Amino acid sequence: MATEEPPWLSPFVARLGGENVSIAPQDLHAYRRDMWARDLLAVAAGQTAGNLPAAVVWPTSTEDLQAIVELARTYGVSLTPFGSGSGVTGGATPSVGSLFVDLKRLRKL
């Protein structure tokens, strides 16, 4: 299954490098939900839970994170921050077409 590249993706790849940006289906599906009980029950029932983001990024520095926010503002892209993914309220569920920002490679602010 090919994923269509969002029109705003190129500047993010140019700034962060291709290894820190993904539109691979397996990445998009991995980040479509947090540990919200409602979504866990849906998955257990064989249903799809959450929403697919348009892309996932992994900032590695404060400067990367700052650039992501600036680029998102410039291109009107919604951001969904992701810490450990253990949220239980649906707060880490992206809106459709958003940019998912996984903070696991960011070591300090």
mmCIF file of C-alpha atoms in Angstrom:
data_model
loop_
_atom_site.group_PDB
_atom_site.id
_atom_site.type_symbol
_atom_site.label_atom_id
_atom_site.label_comp_id
_atom_site.label_asym_id
_atom_site.label_seq_id
_atom_site.Cartn_x
_atom_site.Cartn_y
_atom_site.Cartn_z
ATOM 1 C CA MET A 1 0.000 0.000 0.000
ATOM 2 C CA ALA A 2 1.595 3.260 -1.113
ATOM 3 C CA THR A 3 1.077 6.363 0.968
ATOM 4 C CA GLU A 4 0.576 9.642 -0.826
ATOM 5 C CA GLU A 5 3.172 12.229 0.091
ATOM 6 C CA PRO A 6 1.665 15.349 1.665
ATOM 7 C CA PRO A 7 2.416 18.497 -0.403
ATOM 8 C CA TRP A 8 4.137 20.135 2.582
ATOM 9 C CA LEU A 9 6.520 17.245 3.375
ATOM 10 C CA SER A 10 9.612 18.299 1.365
ATOM 11 C CA PRO A 11 10.685 21.184 3.640
ATOM 12 C CA PHE A 12 10.513 18.880 6.662
ATOM 13 C CA VAL A 13 12.691 16.275 4.925
ATOM 14 C CA ALA A 14 15.140 18.988 3.828
ATOM 15 C CA ARG A 15 15.448 20.305 7.395
ATOM 16 C CA LEU A 16 15.399 17.035 9.386
ATOM 17 C CA GLY A 17 16.842 14.540 6.908
ATOM 18 C CA GLY A 18 15.032 11.582 5.411
ATOM 19 C CA GLU A 19 15.914 9.276 8.309
ATOM 20 C CA ASN A 20 13.892 11.488 10.681
ATOM 21 C CA VAL A 21 10.725 11.758 8.564
ATOM 22 C CA SER A 22 8.412 8.961 7.474
ATOM 23 C CA ILE A 23 5.241 8.374 5.507
ATOM 24 C CA ALA A 24 5.730 4.596 5.572
ATOM 25 C CA PRO A 25 2.385 2.876 6.256
ATOM 26 C CA GLN A 26 3.828 0.884 9.162
ATOM 27 C CA ASP A 27 4.927 4.101 10.891
ATOM 28 C CA LEU A 28 1.627 5.872 10.278
ATOM 29 C CA HIS A 29 -0.327 2.917 11.664
ATOM 30 C CA ALA A 30 1.958 2.589 14.693
ATOM 31 C CA TYR A 31 1.184 6.174 15.729
ATOM 32 C CA ARG A 32 -2.545 6.297 15.079
ATOM 33 C CA ARG A 33 -3.577 5.972 18.748
ATOM 34 C CA ASP A 34 -2.404 5.991 22.342
ATOM 35 C CA MET A 35 -3.420 3.576 25.100
ATOM 36 C CA TRP A 36 -6.926 5.012 25.572
ATOM 37 C CA ALA A 37 -9.214 2.254 26.866
ATOM 38 C CA ARG A 38 -11.818 2.937 24.172
ATOM 39 C CA ASP A 39 -9.226 2.393 21.440
ATOM 40 C CA LEU A 40 -7.815 -0.714 23.129
ATOM 41 C CA LEU A 41 -11.327 -2.200 23.222
ATOM 42 C CA ALA A 42 -11.831 -1.340 19.543
ATOM 43 C CA VAL A 43 -8.565 -3.055 18.594
ATOM 44 C CA ALA A 44 -9.484 -6.108 20.699
ATOM 45 C CA ALA A 45 -12.782 -6.256 18.781
ATOM 46 C CA GLY A 46 -10.896 -6.229 15.463
ATOM 47 C CA GLN A 47 -11.773 -2.617 14.638
ATOM 48 C CA THR A 48 -9.432 0.122 13.515
ATOM 49 C CA ALA A 49 -8.859 2.750 16.181
ATOM 50 C CA GLY A 50 -7.527 6.282 15.915
ATOM 51 C CA ASN A 51 -6.618 8.361 12.878
ATOM 52 C CA LEU A 52 -3.695 8.157 10.485
ATOM 53 C CA PRO A 53 -1.351 11.118 10.554
ATOM 54 C CA ALA A 54 0.032 12.302 7.213
ATOM 55 C CA ALA A 55 3.633 11.854 8.375
ATOM 56 C CA VAL A 56 5.794 11.122 11.414
ATOM 57 C CA VAL A 57 8.900 13.077 12.413
ATOM 58 C CA TRP A 58 11.572 12.352 15.015
ATOM 59 C CA PRO A 59 13.370 15.538 16.116
ATOM 60 C CA THR A 60 16.800 14.995 17.671
ATOM 61 C CA SER A 61 17.482 18.491 18.994
ATOM 62 C CA THR A 62 15.778 21.579 20.312
ATOM 63 C CA GLU A 63 16.621 23.234 16.993
ATOM 64 C CA ASP A 64 14.825 20.440 15.102
ATOM 65 C CA LEU A 65 11.766 20.848 17.275
ATOM 66 C CA GLN A 66 11.787 24.602 16.777
ATOM 67 C CA ALA A 67 12.079 24.139 12.994
ATOM 68 C CA ILE A 68 9.175 21.650 13.010
ATOM 69 C CA VAL A 69 6.932 24.139 14.805
ATOM 70 C CA GLU A 70 7.968 26.975 12.469
ATOM 71 C CA LEU A 71 7.442 24.870 9.330
ATOM 72 C CA ALA A 72 4.097 23.593 10.608
ATOM 73 C CA ARG A 73 2.960 27.152 11.186
ATOM 74 C CA THR A 74 4.160 28.242 7.743
ATOM 75 C CA TYR A 75 2.347 25.391 5.967
ATOM 76 C CA GLY A 76 -0.721 25.229 8.231
ATOM 77 C CA VAL A 77 0.029 21.700 9.430
ATOM 78 C CA SER A 78 -1.456 20.425 12.699
ATOM 79 C CA LEU A 79 1.016 18.832 15.113
ATOM 80 C CA THR A 80 0.430 15.915 17.462
ATOM 81 C CA PRO A 81 3.156 15.549 20.108
ATOM 82 C CA PHE A 82 3.989 12.039 21.306
ATOM 83 C CA GLY A 83 5.964 11.386 24.480
ATOM 84 C CA SER A 84 5.856 7.801 25.654
ATOM 85 C CA GLY A 85 2.497 6.883 24.131
ATOM 86 C CA SER A 86 1.089 5.837 27.460
ATOM 87 C CA GLY A 87 -1.661 8.445 27.454
ATOM 88 C CA VAL A 88 -5.025 7.061 28.432
ATOM 89 C CA THR A 89 -7.312 9.862 27.288
ATOM 90 C CA GLY A 90 -6.839 9.903 23.525
ATOM 91 C CA GLY A 91 -4.576 12.964 23.725
ATOM 92 C CA ALA A 92 -1.940 11.372 21.486
ATOM 93 C CA THR A 93 -4.477 10.504 18.793
ATOM 94 C CA PRO A 94 -3.594 12.533 15.699
ATOM 95 C CA SER A 95 -6.098 14.384 13.603
ATOM 96 C CA VAL A 96 -6.320 13.135 10.034
ATOM 97 C CA GLY A 97 -3.564 14.683 7.931
ATOM 98 C CA SER A 98 -1.540 15.961 10.874
ATOM 99 C CA LEU A 99 2.179 15.705 11.486
ATOM 100 C CA PHE A 100 2.998 13.322 14.309
ATOM 101 C CA VAL A 101 6.008 14.462 16.364
ATOM 102 C CA ASP A 102 7.613 11.551 18.226
ATOM 103 C CA LEU A 103 9.935 12.945 20.892
ATOM 104 C CA LYS A 104 11.803 9.718 21.737
ATOM 105 C CA ARG A 105 15.024 10.786 19.945
ATOM 106 C CA LEU A 106 15.052 14.166 21.674
ATOM 107 C CA ARG A 107 17.453 13.861 24.599
ATOM 108 C CA LYS A 108 17.145 17.346 26.135
ATOM 109 C CA LEU A 109 15.350 20.662 25.755
#
